[in-house]
Short mmCIF file of N, CA and C in Angstrom, two decimals:
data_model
loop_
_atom_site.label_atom_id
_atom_site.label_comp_id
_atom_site.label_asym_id
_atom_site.label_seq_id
_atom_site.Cartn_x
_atom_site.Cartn_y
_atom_site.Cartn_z
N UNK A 1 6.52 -10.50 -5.89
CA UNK A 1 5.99 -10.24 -4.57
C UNK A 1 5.52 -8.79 -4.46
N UNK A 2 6.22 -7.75 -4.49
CA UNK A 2 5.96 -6.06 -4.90
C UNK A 2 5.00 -6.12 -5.48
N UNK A 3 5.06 -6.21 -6.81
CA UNK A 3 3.50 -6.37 -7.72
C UNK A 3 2.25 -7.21 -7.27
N UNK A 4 2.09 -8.11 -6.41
CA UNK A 4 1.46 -8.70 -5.84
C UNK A 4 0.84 -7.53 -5.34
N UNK A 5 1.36 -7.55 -3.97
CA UNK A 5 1.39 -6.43 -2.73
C UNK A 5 0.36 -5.10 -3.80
N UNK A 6 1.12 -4.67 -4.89
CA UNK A 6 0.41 -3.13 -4.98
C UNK A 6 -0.96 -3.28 -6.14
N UNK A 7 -0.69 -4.82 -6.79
CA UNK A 7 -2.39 -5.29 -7.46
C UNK A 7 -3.37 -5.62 -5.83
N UNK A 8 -2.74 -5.99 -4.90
CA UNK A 8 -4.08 -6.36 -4.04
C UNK A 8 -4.32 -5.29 -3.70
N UNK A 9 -3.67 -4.01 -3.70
CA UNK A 9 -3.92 -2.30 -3.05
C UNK A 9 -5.14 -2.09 -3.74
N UNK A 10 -4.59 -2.06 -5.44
CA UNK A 10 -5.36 -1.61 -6.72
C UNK A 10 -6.90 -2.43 -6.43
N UNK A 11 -6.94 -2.85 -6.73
CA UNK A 11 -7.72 -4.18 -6.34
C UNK A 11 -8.84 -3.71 -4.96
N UNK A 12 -8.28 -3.36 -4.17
CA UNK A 12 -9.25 -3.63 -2.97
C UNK A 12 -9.76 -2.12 -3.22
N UNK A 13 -9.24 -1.17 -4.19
CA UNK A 13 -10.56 -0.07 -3.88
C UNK A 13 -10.83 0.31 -5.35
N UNK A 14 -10.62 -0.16 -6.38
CA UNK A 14 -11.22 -0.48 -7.54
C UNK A 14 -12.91 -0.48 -7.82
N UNK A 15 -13.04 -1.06 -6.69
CA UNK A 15 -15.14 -1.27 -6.97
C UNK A 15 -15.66 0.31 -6.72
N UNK A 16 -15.33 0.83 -5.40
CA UNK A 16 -16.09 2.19 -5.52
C UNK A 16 -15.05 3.31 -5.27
N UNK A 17 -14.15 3.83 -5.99
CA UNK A 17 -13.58 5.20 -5.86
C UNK A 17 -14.34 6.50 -5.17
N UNK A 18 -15.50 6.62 -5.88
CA UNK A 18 -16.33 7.48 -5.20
C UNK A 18 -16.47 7.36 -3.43
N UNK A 19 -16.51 6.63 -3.19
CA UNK A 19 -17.18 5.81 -1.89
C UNK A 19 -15.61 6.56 -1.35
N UNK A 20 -14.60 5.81 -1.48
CA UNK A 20 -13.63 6.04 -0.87
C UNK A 20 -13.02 7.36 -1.07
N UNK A 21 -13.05 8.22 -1.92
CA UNK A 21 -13.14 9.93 -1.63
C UNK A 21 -13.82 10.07 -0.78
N UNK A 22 -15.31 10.01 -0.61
CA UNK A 22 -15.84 10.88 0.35
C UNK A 22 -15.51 10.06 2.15
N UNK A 23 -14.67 9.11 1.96
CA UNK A 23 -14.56 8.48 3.46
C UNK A 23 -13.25 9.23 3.43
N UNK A 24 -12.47 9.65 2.54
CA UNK A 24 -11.18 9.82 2.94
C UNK A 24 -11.63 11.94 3.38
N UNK A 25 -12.36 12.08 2.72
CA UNK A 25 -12.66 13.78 2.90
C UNK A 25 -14.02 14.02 3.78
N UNK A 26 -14.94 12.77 4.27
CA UNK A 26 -16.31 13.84 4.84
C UNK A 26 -16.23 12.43 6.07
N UNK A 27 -15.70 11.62 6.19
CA UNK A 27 -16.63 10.99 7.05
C UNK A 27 -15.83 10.54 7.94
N UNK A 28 -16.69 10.71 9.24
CA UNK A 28 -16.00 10.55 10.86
C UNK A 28 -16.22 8.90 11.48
N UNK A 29 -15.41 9.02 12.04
CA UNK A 29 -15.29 7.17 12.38
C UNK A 29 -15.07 6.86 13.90
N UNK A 30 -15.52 6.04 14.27
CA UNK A 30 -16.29 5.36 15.96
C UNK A 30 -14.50 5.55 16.29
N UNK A 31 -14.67 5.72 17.24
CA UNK A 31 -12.96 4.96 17.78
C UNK A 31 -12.78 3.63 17.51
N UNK A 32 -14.04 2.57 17.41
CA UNK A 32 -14.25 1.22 17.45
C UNK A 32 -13.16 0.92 16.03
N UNK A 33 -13.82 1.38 14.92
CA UNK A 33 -13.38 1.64 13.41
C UNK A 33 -12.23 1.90 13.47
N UNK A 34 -11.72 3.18 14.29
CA UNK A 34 -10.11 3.36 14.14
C UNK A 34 -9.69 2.12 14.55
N UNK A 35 -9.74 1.92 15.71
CA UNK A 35 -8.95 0.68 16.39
C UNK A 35 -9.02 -0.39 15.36
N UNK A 36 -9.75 -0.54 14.63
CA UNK A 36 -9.58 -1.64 13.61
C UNK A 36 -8.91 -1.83 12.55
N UNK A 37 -8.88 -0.50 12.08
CA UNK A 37 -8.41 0.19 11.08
C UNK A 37 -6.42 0.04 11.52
N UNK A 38 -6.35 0.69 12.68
CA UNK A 38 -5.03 0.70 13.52
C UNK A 38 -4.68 -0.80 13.19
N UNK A 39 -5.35 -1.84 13.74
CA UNK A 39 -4.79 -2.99 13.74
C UNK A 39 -4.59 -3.78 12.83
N UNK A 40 -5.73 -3.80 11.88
CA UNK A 40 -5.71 -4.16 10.36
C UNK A 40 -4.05 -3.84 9.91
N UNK A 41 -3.85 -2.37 9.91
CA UNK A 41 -2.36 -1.66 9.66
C UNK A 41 -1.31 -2.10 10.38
N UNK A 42 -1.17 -2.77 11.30
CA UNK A 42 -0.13 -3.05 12.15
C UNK A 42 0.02 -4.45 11.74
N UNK A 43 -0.95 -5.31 11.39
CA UNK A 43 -0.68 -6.64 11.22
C UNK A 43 0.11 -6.62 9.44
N UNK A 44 -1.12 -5.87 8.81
CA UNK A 44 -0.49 -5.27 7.14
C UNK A 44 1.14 -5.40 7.24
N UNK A 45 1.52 -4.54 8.15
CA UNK A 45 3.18 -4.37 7.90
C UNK A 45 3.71 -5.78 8.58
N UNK A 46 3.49 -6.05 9.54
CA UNK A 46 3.95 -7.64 10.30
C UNK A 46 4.00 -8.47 9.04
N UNK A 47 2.80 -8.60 8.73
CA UNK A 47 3.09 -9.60 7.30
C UNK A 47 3.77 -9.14 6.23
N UNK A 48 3.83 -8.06 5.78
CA UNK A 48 4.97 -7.83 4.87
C UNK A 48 6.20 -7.86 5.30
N UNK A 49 5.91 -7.57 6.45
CA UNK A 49 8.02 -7.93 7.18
C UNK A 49 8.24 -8.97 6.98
N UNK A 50 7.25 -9.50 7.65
CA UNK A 50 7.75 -11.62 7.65
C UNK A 50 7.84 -11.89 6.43
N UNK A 51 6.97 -11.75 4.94
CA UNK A 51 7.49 -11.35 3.41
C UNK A 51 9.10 -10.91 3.15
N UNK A 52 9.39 -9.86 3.73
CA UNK A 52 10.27 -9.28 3.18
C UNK A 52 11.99 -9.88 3.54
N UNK A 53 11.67 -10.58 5.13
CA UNK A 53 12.70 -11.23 5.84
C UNK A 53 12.90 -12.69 5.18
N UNK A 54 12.02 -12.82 4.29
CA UNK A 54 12.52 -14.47 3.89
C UNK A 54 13.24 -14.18 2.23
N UNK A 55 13.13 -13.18 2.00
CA UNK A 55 14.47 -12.71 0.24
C UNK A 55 15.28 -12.02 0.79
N UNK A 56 16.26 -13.05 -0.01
CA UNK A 56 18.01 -12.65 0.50
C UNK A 56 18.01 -11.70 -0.28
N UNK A 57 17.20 -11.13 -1.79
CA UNK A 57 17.70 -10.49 -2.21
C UNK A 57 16.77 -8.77 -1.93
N UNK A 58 16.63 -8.64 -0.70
CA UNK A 58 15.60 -7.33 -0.03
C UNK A 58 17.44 -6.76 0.82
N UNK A 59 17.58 -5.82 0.79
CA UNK A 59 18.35 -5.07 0.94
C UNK A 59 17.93 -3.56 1.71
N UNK A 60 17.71 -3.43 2.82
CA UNK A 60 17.58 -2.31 3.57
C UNK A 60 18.16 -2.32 4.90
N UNK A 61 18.20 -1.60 5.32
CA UNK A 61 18.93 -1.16 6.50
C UNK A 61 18.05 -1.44 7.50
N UNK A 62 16.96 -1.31 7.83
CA UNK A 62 16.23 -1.37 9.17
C UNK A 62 14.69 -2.21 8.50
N UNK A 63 14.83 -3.70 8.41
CA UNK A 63 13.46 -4.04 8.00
C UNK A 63 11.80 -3.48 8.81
N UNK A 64 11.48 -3.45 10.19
CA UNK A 64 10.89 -2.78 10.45
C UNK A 64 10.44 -1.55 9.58
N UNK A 65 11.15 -0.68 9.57
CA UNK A 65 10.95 0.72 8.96
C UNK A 65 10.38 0.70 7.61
N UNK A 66 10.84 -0.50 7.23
CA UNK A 66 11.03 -0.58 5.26
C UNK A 66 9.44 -1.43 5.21
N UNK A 67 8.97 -2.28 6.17
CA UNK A 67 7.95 -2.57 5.81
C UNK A 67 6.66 -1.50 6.08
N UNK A 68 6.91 -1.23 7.03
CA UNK A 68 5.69 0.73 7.45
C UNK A 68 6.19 1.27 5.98
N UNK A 69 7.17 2.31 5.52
CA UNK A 69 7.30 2.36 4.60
C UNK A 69 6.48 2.39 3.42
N UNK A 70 6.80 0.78 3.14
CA UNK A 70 5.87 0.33 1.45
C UNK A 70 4.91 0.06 1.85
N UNK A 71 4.40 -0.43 3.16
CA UNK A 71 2.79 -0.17 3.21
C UNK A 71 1.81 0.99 3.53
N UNK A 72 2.57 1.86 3.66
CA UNK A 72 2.21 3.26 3.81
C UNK A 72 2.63 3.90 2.18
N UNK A 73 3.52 3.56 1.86
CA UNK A 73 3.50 4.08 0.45
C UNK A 73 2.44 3.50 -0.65
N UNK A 74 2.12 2.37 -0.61
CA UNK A 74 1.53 1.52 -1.29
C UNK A 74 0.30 2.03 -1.36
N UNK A 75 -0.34 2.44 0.28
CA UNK A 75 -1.41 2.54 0.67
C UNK A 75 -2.28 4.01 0.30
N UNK A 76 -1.13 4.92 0.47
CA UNK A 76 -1.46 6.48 0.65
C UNK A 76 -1.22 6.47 -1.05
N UNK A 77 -1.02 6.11 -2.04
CA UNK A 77 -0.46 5.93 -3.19
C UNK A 77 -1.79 5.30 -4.25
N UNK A 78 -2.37 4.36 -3.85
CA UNK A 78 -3.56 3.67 -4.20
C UNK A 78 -4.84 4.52 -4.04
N UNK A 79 -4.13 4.93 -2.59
CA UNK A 79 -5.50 5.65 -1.93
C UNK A 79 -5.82 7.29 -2.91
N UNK A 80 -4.93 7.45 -3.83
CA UNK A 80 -5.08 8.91 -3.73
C UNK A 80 -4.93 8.47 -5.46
N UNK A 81 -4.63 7.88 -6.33
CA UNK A 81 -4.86 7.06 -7.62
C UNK A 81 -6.67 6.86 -7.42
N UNK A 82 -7.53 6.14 -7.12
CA UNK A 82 -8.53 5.52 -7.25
C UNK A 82 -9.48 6.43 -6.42
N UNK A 83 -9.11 7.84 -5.66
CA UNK A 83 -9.92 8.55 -4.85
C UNK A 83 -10.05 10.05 -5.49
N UNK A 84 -9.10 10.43 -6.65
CA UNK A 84 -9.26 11.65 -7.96
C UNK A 84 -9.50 10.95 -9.13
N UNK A 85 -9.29 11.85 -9.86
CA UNK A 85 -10.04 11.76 -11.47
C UNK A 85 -8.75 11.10 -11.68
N UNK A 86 -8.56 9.95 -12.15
CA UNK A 86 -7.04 9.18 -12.69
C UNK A 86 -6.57 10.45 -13.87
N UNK A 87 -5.17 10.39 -13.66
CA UNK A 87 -4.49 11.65 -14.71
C UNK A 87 -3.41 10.40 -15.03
N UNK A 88 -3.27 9.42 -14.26
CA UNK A 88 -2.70 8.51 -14.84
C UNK A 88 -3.05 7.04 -14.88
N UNK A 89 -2.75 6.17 -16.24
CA UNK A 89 -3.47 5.03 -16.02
C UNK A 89 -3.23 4.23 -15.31
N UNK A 90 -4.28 3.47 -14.76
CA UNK A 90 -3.91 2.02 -13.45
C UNK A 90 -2.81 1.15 -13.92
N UNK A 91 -2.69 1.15 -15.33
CA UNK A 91 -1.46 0.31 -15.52
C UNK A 91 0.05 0.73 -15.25
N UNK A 92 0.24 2.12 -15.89
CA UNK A 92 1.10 2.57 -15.15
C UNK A 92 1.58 2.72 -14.37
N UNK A 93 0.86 3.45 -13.51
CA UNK A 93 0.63 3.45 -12.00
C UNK A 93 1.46 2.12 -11.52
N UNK A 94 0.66 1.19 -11.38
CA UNK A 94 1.39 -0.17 -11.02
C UNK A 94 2.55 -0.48 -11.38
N UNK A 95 2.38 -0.30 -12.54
CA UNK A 95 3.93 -0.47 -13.00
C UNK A 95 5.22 0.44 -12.57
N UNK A 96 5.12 1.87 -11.85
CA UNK A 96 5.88 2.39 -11.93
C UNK A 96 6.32 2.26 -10.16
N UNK A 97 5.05 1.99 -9.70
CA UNK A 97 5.21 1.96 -8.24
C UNK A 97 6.02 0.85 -7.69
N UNK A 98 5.48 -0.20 -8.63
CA UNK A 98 6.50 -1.92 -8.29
C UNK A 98 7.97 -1.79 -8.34
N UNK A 99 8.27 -0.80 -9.96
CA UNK A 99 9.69 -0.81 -9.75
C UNK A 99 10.27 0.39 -9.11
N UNK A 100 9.65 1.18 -8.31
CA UNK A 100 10.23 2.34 -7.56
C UNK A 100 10.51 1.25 -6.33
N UNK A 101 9.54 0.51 -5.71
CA UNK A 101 9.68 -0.67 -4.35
C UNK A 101 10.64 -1.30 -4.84
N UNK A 102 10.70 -1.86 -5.72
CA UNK A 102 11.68 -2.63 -6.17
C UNK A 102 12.88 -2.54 -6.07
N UNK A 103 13.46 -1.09 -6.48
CA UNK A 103 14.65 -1.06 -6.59
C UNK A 103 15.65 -0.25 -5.27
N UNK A 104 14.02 0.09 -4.69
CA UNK A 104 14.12 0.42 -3.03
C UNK A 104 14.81 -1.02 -2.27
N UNK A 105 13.69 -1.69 -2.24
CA UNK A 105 14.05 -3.29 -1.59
C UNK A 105 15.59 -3.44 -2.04
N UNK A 106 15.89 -3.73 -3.15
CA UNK A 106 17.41 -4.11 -4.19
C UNK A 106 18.55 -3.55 -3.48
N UNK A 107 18.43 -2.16 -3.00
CA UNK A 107 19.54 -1.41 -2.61
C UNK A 107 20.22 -0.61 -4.18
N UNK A 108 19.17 -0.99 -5.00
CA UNK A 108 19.59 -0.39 -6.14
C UNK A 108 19.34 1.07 -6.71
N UNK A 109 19.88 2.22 -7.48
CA UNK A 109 19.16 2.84 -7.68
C UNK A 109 17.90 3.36 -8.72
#
C-alpha cells in the first residue's frame, strides 16, 4: 500500500520535472487553482485515512495527523526529487521513503 501511494507520487511528475520547478519557483496561481489544489489535498489525505483505518497492522497515535503527515511527506519529498538535478536515484528514493512510512505506520523503529 506505502509503495503504491509513493510510485503514484513518482509517477505523476515524472513526464515534466522541468515544468514542475519552474511552477514550484516562478509561477503565481488564480485563487480558483489554489482552491483546487486545497481540495485535491484534503480529499488526498481523506483517502489515505480511510486506507490507513482498514490495517490492523498501521500503528499511530492520532490517524488524522498520520495521514497529512505521509501525504505531505510523500508529496514535498517527490516534489523536490523530480524538481532538482536527481543526486539520488528514483529507485532508491522509493525505496527508502516506503520503508521510512513503513516503519512509521508499524510503530516500529
Amino acid at each position: 500500500m506505502v509503495r503504491a501511494l509513493v510510485r503514484d507520487a513518482i509517477d505523476n511528475h515524472r513526464d515534466d520535472p522541468q515544468l514542475l520547478r519552474i511552477m514550484i519557483e516562478e509561477a503565481s496561481f488564480s485563487q480558483e487553482l489554489l482552491d483546487t489544489i486545497d481540495r485535491h489535498g484534503r480529499d488526498r489525505v481523506e483517502q489515505v485515512r480511510d486506507l490507513l483505518a482498514r490495517h490492523a497492522d498501521v500503528r499511530v497515535r492520532d490517524l488524522p495527523t498520520a495521514a497529512e503527515l505521509i501525504v505531505f511527506t510523500v508529496e514535498a519529498n517527490t516534489h523536490k526529487l523530480m524538481a532538482a538535478p536527481q543526486t539520488v536515484p528514483v529507485e532508491s528514493f522509493e525505496n527508502e521513503l516506503v520503508d521510512m512510512l513503513t516503519r512509521y505506520l508499524r510503530g516500529s523503529g
